[in-house]
PDB file of C-alpha atoms and ligand atoms in Angstrom:
ATOM      1  CA  MET A   1       0.000   0.000   0.000  1.00 42.00           C
ATOM      2  CA  ASP A   2       1.318   3.492  -0.775  1.00 44.00           C
ATOM      3  CA  GLU A   3       1.884   5.903   2.085  1.00 48.00           C
ATOM      4  CA  ILE A   4      -1.320   7.889   2.597  1.00 60.00           C
ATOM      5  CA  SER A   5      -0.459  11.466   1.777  1.00 57.00           C
ATOM      6  CA  SER A   6      -1.199  13.400   4.928  1.00 80.00           C
ATOM      7  CA  ASP A   7      -0.778  16.751   6.556  1.00 92.00           C
ATOM      8  CA  PRO A   8       0.149  16.355  10.242  1.00 94.00           C
ATOM      9  CA  ALA A   9      -1.653  19.643  10.935  1.00 92.00           C
ATOM     10  CA  SER A  10      -4.956  18.388   9.530  1.00 94.00           C
ATOM     11  CA  PRO A  11      -7.856  17.258  11.734  1.00 93.00           C
ATOM     12  CA  GLN A  12      -8.039  14.005   9.748  1.00 94.00           C
ATOM     13  CA  PHE A  13      -4.427  13.184  10.615  1.00 95.00           C
ATOM     14  CA  ALA A  14      -5.096  14.039  14.265  1.00 95.00           C
ATOM     15  CA  ALA A  15      -8.191  11.823  14.318  1.00 95.00           C
ATOM     16  CA  ARG A  16      -6.331   8.835  12.826  1.00 96.00           C
ATOM     17  CA  ARG A  17      -3.526   9.385  15.341  1.00 96.00           C
ATOM     18  CA  ALA A  18      -5.903   9.513  18.310  1.00 97.00           C
ATOM     19  CA  LYS A  19      -7.595   6.287  17.210  1.00 97.00           C
ATOM     20  CA  ALA A  20      -4.253   4.551  16.668  1.00 97.00           C
ATOM     21  CA  ARG A  21      -3.015   5.763  20.061  1.00 97.00           C
ATOM     22  CA  GLU A  22      -6.029   4.125  21.717  1.00 97.00           C
ATOM     23  CA  GLU A  23      -5.452   0.858  19.866  1.00 97.00           C
ATOM     24  CA  LEU A  24      -1.728   0.880  20.594  1.00 97.00           C
ATOM     25  CA  ASP A  25      -2.260   1.639  24.276  1.00 96.00           C
ATOM     26  CA  ALA A  26      -4.652  -1.303  24.468  1.00 96.00           C
ATOM     27  CA  ILE A  27      -1.961  -3.743  23.323  1.00 95.00           C
ATOM     28  CA  ASP A  28       0.923  -2.171  25.259  1.00 94.00           C
ATOM     29  CA  PRO A  29       1.968  -4.437  28.148  1.00 91.00           C
ATOM     30  CA  ALA A  30       3.505  -1.390  29.863  1.00 91.00           C
ATOM     31  CA  LYS A  31      -0.016   0.058  30.135  1.00 92.00           C
ATOM     32  CA  ASN A  32      -1.868  -3.204  30.751  1.00 90.00           C
ATOM     33  CA  PRO A  33      -0.274  -5.286  33.509  1.00 83.00           C
ATOM     34  CA  GLU A  34      -2.549  -8.230  32.672  1.00 86.00           C
ATOM     35  CA  LEU A  35      -0.832  -8.467  29.248  1.00 86.00           C
ATOM     36  CA  LEU A  36       2.574  -8.488  30.960  1.00 77.00           C
ATOM     37  CA  ASN A  37       1.710 -11.742  32.698  1.00 77.00           C
ATOM     38  CA  ALA A  38       0.260 -13.341  29.576  1.00 74.00           C
ATOM     39  CA  ALA A  39       3.110 -12.546  27.145  1.00 72.00           C
ATOM     40  CA  PRO A  40       6.700 -13.790  27.054  1.00 76.00           C
ATOM     41  CA  ALA A  41       9.176 -11.406  28.698  1.00 86.00           C
ATOM     42  CA  ASP A  42       9.985  -8.511  26.367  1.00 90.00           C
ATOM     43  CA  PRO A  43      11.956  -5.923  28.353  1.00 90.00           C
ATOM     44  CA  LEU A  44      12.877  -3.920  25.230  1.00 95.00           C
ATOM     45  CA  ARG A  45       9.183  -3.757  24.222  1.00 94.00           C
ATOM     46  CA  ARG A  46      10.253  -5.000  20.813  1.00 96.00           C
ATOM     47  CA  ASP A  47       6.874  -6.641  20.124  1.00 95.00           C
ATOM     48  CA  TRP A  48       5.047  -3.398  20.767  1.00 96.00           C
ATOM     49  CA  PHE A  49       7.391  -1.289  18.616  1.00 98.00           C
ATOM     50  CA  GLU A  50       7.053  -3.824  15.803  1.00 98.00           C
ATOM     51  CA  ALA A  51       3.275  -3.747  16.174  1.00 98.00           C
ATOM     52  CA  VAL A  52       3.262   0.059  15.871  1.00 98.00           C
ATOM     53  CA  TYR A  53       4.919  -0.003  12.451  1.00 98.00           C
ATOM     54  CA  ARG A  54       3.035  -3.093  11.247  1.00 98.00           C
ATOM     55  CA  LEU A  55      -0.425  -1.838  12.264  1.00 98.00           C
ATOM     56  CA  ALA A  56       0.275   1.600  10.760  1.00 97.00           C
ATOM     57  CA  GLN A  57       0.031   0.085   7.268  1.00 96.00           C
ATOM     58  CA  ASN A  58       2.049   2.954   5.810  1.00 95.00           C
ATOM     59  CA  ASP A  59      -0.061   5.658   7.432  1.00 96.00           C
ATOM     60  CA  PRO A  60       2.332   7.898   9.423  1.00 97.00           C
ATOM     61  CA  ALA A  61      -0.607   9.275  11.411  1.00 97.00           C
ATOM     62  CA  ARG A  62      -0.725   5.860  13.052  1.00 97.00           C
ATOM     63  CA  VAL A  63       2.875   6.092  14.310  1.00 98.00           C
ATOM     64  CA  PRO A  64       2.491   8.224  17.452  1.00 97.00           C
ATOM     65  CA  TRP A  65       5.875  10.029  17.162  1.00 97.00           C
ATOM     66  CA  ALA A  66       5.948  10.541  13.386  1.00 97.00           C
ATOM     67  CA  ASN A  67       5.434  14.193  12.510  1.00 94.00           C
ATOM     68  CA  LEU A  68       7.045  14.005   9.056  1.00 96.00           C
ATOM     69  CA  ALA A  69       9.508  16.748   9.984  1.00 97.00           C
ATOM     70  CA  PRO A  70      12.629  16.963  12.103  1.00 98.00           C
ATOM     71  CA  HIS A  71      12.045  17.692  15.768  1.00 97.00           C
ATOM     72  CA  PRO A  72      11.982  21.505  16.147  1.00 97.00           C
ATOM     73  CA  LEU A  73      14.625  21.327  18.920  1.00 97.00           C
ATOM     74  CA  THR A  74      16.931  19.240  16.730  1.00 98.00           C
ATOM     75  CA  LYS A  75      16.437  21.481  13.725  1.00 97.00           C
ATOM     76  CA  ALA A  76      17.103  24.649  15.735  1.00 97.00           C
ATOM     77  CA  TRP A  77      20.219  23.126  17.364  1.00 97.00           C
ATOM     78  CA  VAL A  78      21.663  22.075  14.006  1.00 97.00           C
ATOM     79  CA  GLY A  79      20.979  25.550  12.577  1.00 96.00           C
ATOM     80  CA  ALA A  80      22.651  27.249  15.558  1.00 96.00           C
ATOM     81  CA  GLN A  81      26.006  25.437  15.353  1.00 93.00           C
ATOM     82  CA  ALA A  82      28.613  28.070  14.477  1.00 83.00           C
ATOM     83  CA  LYS A  83      30.914  25.474  12.945  1.00 90.00           C
ATOM     84  CA  GLY A  84      28.024  23.520  11.468  1.00 91.00           C
ATOM     85  CA  VAL A  85      27.835  19.737  11.395  1.00 95.00           C
ATOM     86  CA  SER A  86      29.170  19.341   7.873  1.00 96.00           C
ATOM     87  CA  GLY A  87      31.560  16.430   7.584  1.00 97.00           C
ATOM     88  CA  LEU A  88      30.804  15.081  11.058  1.00 98.00           C
ATOM     89  CA  ARG A  89      30.162  11.390  11.322  1.00 98.00           C
ATOM     90  CA  ALA A  90      26.716  11.294  12.919  1.00 98.00           C
ATOM     91  CA  LEU A  91      24.452   8.554  14.226  1.00 98.00           C
ATOM     92  CA  ASP A  92      20.698   8.845  14.776  1.00 98.00           C
ATOM     93  CA  VAL A  93      19.457   6.414  17.428  1.00 98.00           C
ATOM     94  CA  GLY A  94      15.965   4.907  17.108  1.00 98.00           C
ATOM     95  CA  CYS A  95      15.486   6.807  13.864  1.00 98.00           C
ATOM     96  CA  GLY A  96      11.833   5.934  13.217  1.00 98.00           C
ATOM     97  CA  LEU A  97      10.756   7.369   9.880  1.00 98.00           C
ATOM     98  CA  GLY A  98      14.038   9.237   9.365  1.00 98.00           C
ATOM     99  CA  ASP A  99      13.251  12.962   9.549  1.00 98.00           C
ATOM    100  CA  ASN A 100      15.922  13.783  12.145  1.00 98.00           C
ATOM    101  CA  ALA A 101      18.559  11.774  10.296  1.00 98.00           C
ATOM    102  CA  GLU A 102      17.677  13.590   7.071  1.00 98.00           C
ATOM    103  CA  CYS A 103      17.951  16.955   8.871  1.00 98.00           C
ATOM    104  CA  LEU A 104      21.516  16.118   9.939  1.00 98.00           C
ATOM    105  CA  ALA A 105      22.366  14.869   6.441  1.00 98.00           C
ATOM    106  CA  ALA A 106      20.922  17.998   4.818  1.00 97.00           C
ATOM    107  CA  ALA A 107      23.333  20.016   6.994  1.00 97.00           C
ATOM    108  CA  GLY A 108      26.245  18.002   5.606  1.00 97.00           C
ATOM    109  CA  ALA A 109      26.817  15.321   8.259  1.00 98.00           C
ATOM    110  CA  LYS A 110      27.643  11.775   7.154  1.00 98.00           C
ATOM    111  CA  VAL A 111      24.751  10.043   8.808  1.00 98.00           C
ATOM    112  CA  THR A 112      24.052   6.494   9.867  1.00 98.00           C
ATOM    113  CA  ALA A 113      20.597   5.939  11.344  1.00 98.00           C
ATOM    114  CA  PHE A 114      19.279   2.816  13.017  1.00 98.00           C
ATOM    115  CA  ASP A 115      16.139   1.414  14.513  1.00 98.00           C
ATOM    116  CA  LEU A 116      15.219  -1.764  16.335  1.00 98.00           C
ATOM    117  CA  VAL A 117      12.348  -2.347  13.918  1.00 98.00           C
ATOM    118  CA  PRO A 118      13.314  -3.329  10.366  1.00 98.00           C
ATOM    119  CA  ALA A 119       9.966  -2.052   9.043  1.00 98.00           C
ATOM    120  CA  ALA A 120      10.803   1.448  10.329  1.00 98.00           C
ATOM    121  CA  VAL A 121      14.135   1.360   8.514  1.00 98.00           C
ATOM    122  CA  GLU A 122      12.455   0.201   5.291  1.00 98.00           C
ATOM    123  CA  TRP A 123       9.829   2.914   5.587  1.00 98.00           C
ATOM    124  CA  ALA A 124      12.489   5.611   6.091  1.00 98.00           C
ATOM    125  CA  ARG A 125      14.367   4.374   3.018  1.00 98.00           C
ATOM    126  CA  THR A 126      11.149   4.466   0.996  1.00 98.00           C
ATOM    127  CA  ARG A 127      10.328   7.992   2.113  1.00 97.00           C
ATOM    128  CA  PHE A 128      13.758   9.270   1.132  1.00 98.00           C
ATOM    129  CA  PRO A 129      14.717   7.336  -2.013  1.00 97.00           C
ATOM    130  CA  ARG A 130      17.692   9.584  -2.842  1.00 97.00           C
ATOM    131  CA  THR A 131      18.945   9.701   0.713  1.00 98.00           C
ATOM    132  CA  GLU A 132      22.601   9.778   1.655  1.00 98.00           C
ATOM    133  CA  VAL A 133      21.744   8.440   5.099  1.00 98.00           C
ATOM    134  CA  GLU A 134      22.767   4.869   5.731  1.00 98.00           C
ATOM    135  CA  TYR A 135      19.704   3.329   7.371  1.00 98.00           C
ATOM    136  CA  GLN A 136      20.031   0.024   9.135  1.00 98.00           C
ATOM    137  CA  GLY A 137      18.358  -2.224  11.650  1.00 98.00           C
ATOM    138  CA  ALA A 138      20.207  -2.434  14.991  1.00 98.00           C
ATOM    139  CA  ASP A 139      19.546  -2.645  18.709  1.00 98.00           C
ATOM    140  CA  LEU A 140      20.926  -0.005  21.081  1.00 98.00           C
ATOM    141  CA  PHE A 141      21.608  -2.838  23.524  1.00 98.00           C
ATOM    142  CA  ALA A 142      23.570  -4.957  21.023  1.00 98.00           C
ATOM    143  CA  LEU A 143      25.434  -2.432  18.914  1.00 98.00           C
ATOM    144  CA  PRO A 144      27.770  -3.426  16.083  1.00 98.00           C
ATOM    145  CA  ASN A 145      31.409  -3.438  17.294  1.00 98.00           C
ATOM    146  CA  ALA A 146      32.425  -1.197  14.393  1.00 98.00           C
ATOM    147  CA  TRP A 147      30.373   1.635  15.883  1.00 98.00           C
ATOM    148  CA  ARG A 148      32.343   1.800  19.147  1.00 97.00           C
ATOM    149  CA  GLY A 149      34.047   5.175  19.446  1.00 97.00           C
ATOM    150  CA  ALA A 150      33.144   5.973  15.835  1.00 98.00           C
ATOM    151  CA  PHE A 151      30.788   8.981  15.923  1.00 98.00           C
ATOM    152  CA  ASP A 152      31.459  12.707  16.288  1.00 98.00           C
ATOM    153  CA  LEU A 153      27.775  13.350  16.918  1.00 98.00           C
ATOM    154  CA  VAL A 154      25.166  10.973  18.297  1.00 98.00           C
ATOM    155  CA  HIS A 155      21.577  12.182  18.182  1.00 98.00           C
ATOM    156  CA  GLU A 156      18.892  10.620  20.325  1.00 98.00           C
ATOM    157  CA  CYS A 157      15.321  11.892  20.253  1.00 98.00           C
ATOM    158  CA  TYR A 158      12.540  10.226  22.280  1.00 98.00           C
ATOM    159  CA  THR A 159      14.093   6.745  22.492  1.00 98.00           C
ATOM    160  CA  LEU A 160      15.326   6.924  26.108  1.00 98.00           C
ATOM    161  CA  GLN A 161      11.885   8.055  27.246  1.00 98.00           C
ATOM    162  CA  ALA A 162      10.386   5.010  25.542  1.00 97.00           C
ATOM    163  CA  LEU A 163      12.525   2.661  27.665  1.00 96.00           C
ATOM    164  CA  SER A 164      11.612   1.452  31.138  1.00 93.00           C
ATOM    165  CA  ALA A 165      13.697   3.018  33.938  1.00 95.00           C
ATOM    166  CA  PRO A 166      15.807  -0.086  34.687  1.00 95.00           C
ATOM    167  CA  LEU A 167      17.181   0.021  31.124  1.00 97.00           C
ATOM    168  CA  LEU A 168      18.361   3.638  31.278  1.00 98.00           C
ATOM    169  CA  PRO A 169      21.855   3.104  32.800  1.00 98.00           C
ATOM    170  CA  GLN A 170      22.683   0.510  30.150  1.00 98.00           C
ATOM    171  CA  ALA A 171      21.221   2.714  27.406  1.00 98.00           C
ATOM    172  CA  LEU A 172      23.317   5.702  28.517  1.00 98.00           C
ATOM    173  CA  ALA A 173      26.461   3.560  28.644  1.00 98.00           C
ATOM    174  CA  ALA A 174      25.701   2.324  25.129  1.00 98.00           C
ATOM    175  CA  LEU A 175      25.302   5.911  23.898  1.00 98.00           C
ATOM    176  CA  ALA A 176      28.614   6.889  25.543  1.00 98.00           C
ATOM    177  CA  SER A 177      30.386   3.960  23.870  1.00 97.00           C
ATOM    178  CA  LEU A 178      29.525   5.328  20.418  1.00 98.00           C
ATOM    179  CA  LEU A 179      31.382   8.624  20.803  1.00 98.00           C
ATOM    180  CA  THR A 180      34.844   9.511  19.536  1.00 97.00           C
ATOM    181  CA  PRO A 181      37.002  11.046  22.311  1.00 96.00           C
ATOM    182  CA  ASN A 182      35.706  14.522  21.368  1.00 96.00           C
ATOM    183  CA  GLY A 183      32.313  13.295  20.238  1.00 97.00           C
ATOM    184  CA  LYS A 184      29.046  14.780  21.474  1.00 97.00           C
ATOM    185  CA  LEU A 185      25.659  13.306  22.285  1.00 98.00           C
ATOM    186  CA  LEU A 186      22.591  15.470  21.634  1.00 98.00           C
ATOM    187  CA  LEU A 187      19.600  14.309  23.661  1.00 98.00           C
ATOM    188  CA  ILE A 188      16.035  15.521  23.091  1.00 98.00           C
ATOM    189  CA  ALA A 189      13.430  14.213  25.504  1.00 98.00           C
ATOM    190  CA  ARG A 190      10.341  15.208  27.358  1.00 97.00           C
ATOM    191  CA  ALA A 191      11.134  16.422  30.890  1.00 97.00           C
ATOM    192  CA  ARG A 192       9.486  16.070  34.284  1.00 97.00           C
ATOM    193  CA  ASP A 193      10.251  16.987  37.875  1.00 97.00           C
ATOM    194  CA  GLU A 194      11.983  14.305  39.899  1.00 96.00           C
ATOM    195  CA  ASP A 195       8.974  13.519  42.071  1.00 94.00           C
ATOM    196  CA  ALA A 196       6.269  14.044  39.420  1.00 94.00           C
ATOM    197  CA  ALA A 197       4.094  11.046  38.633  1.00 90.00           C
ATOM    198  CA  SER A 198       4.866   9.451  35.296  1.00 86.00           C
ATOM    199  CA  GLU A 199       2.214   7.352  33.662  1.00 86.00           C
ATOM    200  CA  GLY A 200       4.109   6.362  30.568  1.00 85.00           C
ATOM    201  CA  PRO A 201       5.203   5.145  28.250  1.00 95.00           C
ATOM    202  CA  PRO A 202       6.523   7.538  27.175  1.00 96.00           C
ATOM    203  CA  TRP A 203       8.202   8.257  30.519  1.00 96.00           C
ATOM    204  CA  PRO A 204       9.433  11.896  30.530  1.00 97.00           C
ATOM    205  CA  LEU A 205      12.952  11.962  31.978  1.00 98.00           C
ATOM    206  CA  PRO A 206      13.603  13.366  35.487  1.00 98.00           C
ATOM    207  CA  PRO A 207      16.637  15.570  36.330  1.00 98.00           C
ATOM    208  CA  SER A 208      18.419  12.575  37.879  1.00 98.00           C
ATOM    209  CA  ILE A 209      19.019  11.329  34.337  1.00 98.00           C
ATOM    210  CA  PHE A 210      21.991  13.722  34.232  1.00 98.00           C
ATOM    211  CA  ALA A 211      23.663  12.200  37.310  1.00 98.00           C
ATOM    212  CA  GLU A 212      23.066   8.766  35.810  1.00 98.00           C
ATOM    213  CA  ALA A 213      24.603   9.926  32.539  1.00 98.00           C
ATOM    214  CA  ARG A 214      27.744  10.972  34.470  1.00 97.00           C
ATOM    215  CA  ARG A 215      27.929   7.557  36.087  1.00 97.00           C
ATOM    216  CA  GLN A 216      27.741   5.982  32.639  1.00 97.00           C
ATOM    217  CA  GLY A 217      30.604   8.008  31.146  1.00 97.00           C
ATOM    218  CA  LEU A 218      28.816  11.078  29.767  1.00 98.00           C
ATOM    219  CA  THR A 219      29.654  14.622  30.895  1.00 97.00           C
ATOM    220  CA  PRO A 220      26.784  17.091  30.517  1.00 97.00           C
ATOM    221  CA  LEU A 221      28.063  20.149  28.610  1.00 97.00           C
ATOM    222  CA  SER A 222      24.782  22.022  28.431  1.00 97.00           C
ATOM    223  CA  ILE A 223      21.330  21.267  29.779  1.00 98.00           C
ATOM    224  CA  GLU A 224      18.354  23.264  28.562  1.00 97.00           C
ATOM    225  CA  ASP A 225      15.060  22.943  30.399  1.00 97.00           C
ATOM    226  CA  ILE A 226      12.617  24.070  27.728  1.00 96.00           C
ATOM    227  CA  ALA A 227       9.109  25.083  28.705  1.00 95.00           C
ATOM    228  CA  ALA A 228       6.127  23.919  26.686  1.00 94.00           C
ATOM    229  CA  THR A 229       5.484  26.117  23.667  1.00 88.00           C
ATOM    230  CA  ALA A 230       3.239  25.863  20.631  1.00 81.00           C
ATOM    231  CA  ASP A 231       6.279  24.476  18.809  1.00 83.00           C
ATOM    232  CA  VAL A 232       7.226  21.639  21.162  1.00 88.00           C
ATOM    233  CA  GLY A 233       3.957  21.108  22.999  1.00 89.00           C
ATOM    234  CA  ARG A 234       5.384  20.014  26.355  1.00 94.00           C
ATOM    235  CA  ARG A 235       8.358  20.608  28.629  1.00 97.00           C
ATOM    236  CA  HIS A 236      11.578  19.162  27.179  1.00 97.00           C
ATOM    237  CA  TRP A 237      15.260  18.633  27.879  1.00 98.00           C
ATOM    238  CA  ARG A 238      17.731  19.453  25.187  1.00 98.00           C
ATOM    239  CA  ALA A 239      21.116  18.384  26.486  1.00 98.00           C
ATOM    240  CA  LEU A 240      24.555  18.027  25.017  1.00 98.00           C
ATOM    241  CA  PHE A 241      27.071  15.585  26.495  1.00 98.00           C
ATOM    242  CA  GLY A 242      30.720  14.816  25.904  1.00 98.00           C
ATOM    243  CA  ARG A 243      32.473  11.578  26.747  1.00 95.00           C
ATOM    244  CA  ALA A 244      33.943  11.599  30.232  1.00 89.00           C
ATOM    245  CA  GLU A 245      37.693  12.143  30.012  1.00 77.00           C
ATOM    246  CA  GLY A 246      39.829   9.069  30.184  1.00 62.00           C
ATOM    247  CA  ARG A 247      36.820   6.815  30.007  1.00 60.00           C
ATOM    248  CA  ALA A 248      37.687   3.542  28.302  1.00 54.00           C
ATOM    249  CA  LEU A 249      35.406   2.443  25.471  1.00 53.00           C
TER     250      LEU A 249
HETATM  251  C1  SAM B   1       9.504   7.167  20.395  1.00 66.44           C
HETATM  252  S1  SAM B   1      10.187   6.584  18.920  1.00 66.44           S
HETATM  253  C2  SAM B   1      11.142   7.982  18.345  1.00 66.44           C
HETATM  254  C3  SAM B   1      11.535   7.868  16.890  1.00 66.44           C
HETATM  255  C4  SAM B   1      12.382   9.034  16.370  1.00 66.44           C
HETATM  256  N1  SAM B   1      13.616   9.188  17.087  1.00 66.44           N
HETATM  257  C5  SAM B   1      11.603  10.304  16.388  1.00 66.44           C
HETATM  258  O1  SAM B   1      11.963  11.212  17.144  1.00 66.44           O
HETATM  259  O2  SAM B   1      10.617  10.400  15.632  1.00 66.44           O
HETATM  260  C6  SAM B   1      11.441   5.460  19.498  1.00 66.44           C
HETATM  261  C7  SAM B   1      12.079   4.675  18.370  1.00 66.44           C
HETATM  262  O3  SAM B   1      13.142   3.913  18.917  1.00 66.44           O
HETATM  263  C8  SAM B   1      13.082   2.607  18.409  1.00 66.44           C
HETATM  264  N2  SAM B   1      13.695   1.739  19.427  1.00 66.44           N
HETATM  265  C9  SAM B   1      13.158   1.290  20.564  1.00 66.44           C
HETATM  266  N3  SAM B   1      14.019   0.520  21.237  1.00 66.44           N
HETATM  267  C10 SAM B   1      15.155   0.498  20.511  1.00 66.44           C
HETATM  268  C11 SAM B   1      16.408  -0.155  20.664  1.00 66.44           C
HETATM  269  N4  SAM B   1      16.657  -0.963  21.702  1.00 66.44           N
HETATM  270  N5  SAM B   1      17.340   0.023  19.703  1.00 66.44           N
HETATM  271  C12 SAM B   1      17.077   0.813  18.612  1.00 66.44           C
HETATM  272  N6  SAM B   1      15.901   1.445  18.411  1.00 66.44           N
HETATM  273  C13 SAM B   1      14.948   1.286  19.351  1.00 66.44           C
HETATM  274  C14 SAM B   1      11.619   2.338  18.154  1.00 66.44           C
HETATM  275  O4  SAM B   1      11.396   1.322  17.218  1.00 66.44           O
HETATM  276  C15 SAM B   1      11.140   3.701  17.682  1.00 66.44           C
HETATM  277  O5  SAM B   1      11.250   3.835  16.291  1.00 66.44           O
END
């Protein structure tokens, strides 16, 4: 089936998204404890992520995070870099339908982008047939050895917040392992206060994520706490990390 041409700002798109969200919540073991007991253990929520892309049947409105444009905070950050990102070896983590990866590539970075779900990778390739991004299937928790210490810029948008809290230390360590000695990690995520209730997924990240990042070999270089605006909808973190000095890969 061809991708349904759609305008994310249209009421029709919003209606299809709301309906899909309901259906996806109903099959999400993280939201339905009774499903957790019935299904085989799936700590990465792989089955649910695969179901999202499969049930979407090429309609991006049915993929809850797909807005068919780079994240505004990513786009603004890329545009604000005095030295630009041209020539940097960049990696987009959990790339979904590819808009953030394409934003980095359009600014001249040499981009690899990966997702746990092969159907997401295929869909991104189909959307951008002349892309220079190298899309591939991979798991953040089982990264190819060749990627260790290989990237000047790692970009992660909304994947950490889709992981359950016990996975976050390992995820942060995996992100740190990807960076060259002077490499940087750009993190975009929804934010919450430390003691605020979180009824995810997604689970907005609390401030303690930055102390955890330090423990896992990432030094925060800048942390922006961005209030909800019309552009980004809700409160967000935009944070840049370097690799902790002397940290072995
Ligand atoms: C909330 S979506 C965000 C997608 C994209 N970054 C964006 O901003 O539109 C999270 C993405 O991460 C992928 N993902 C989840 N767990 C992953 C893992 N262990 N390794 C790689 N990708 C993963 C999902 O399949 C999904 O496409």
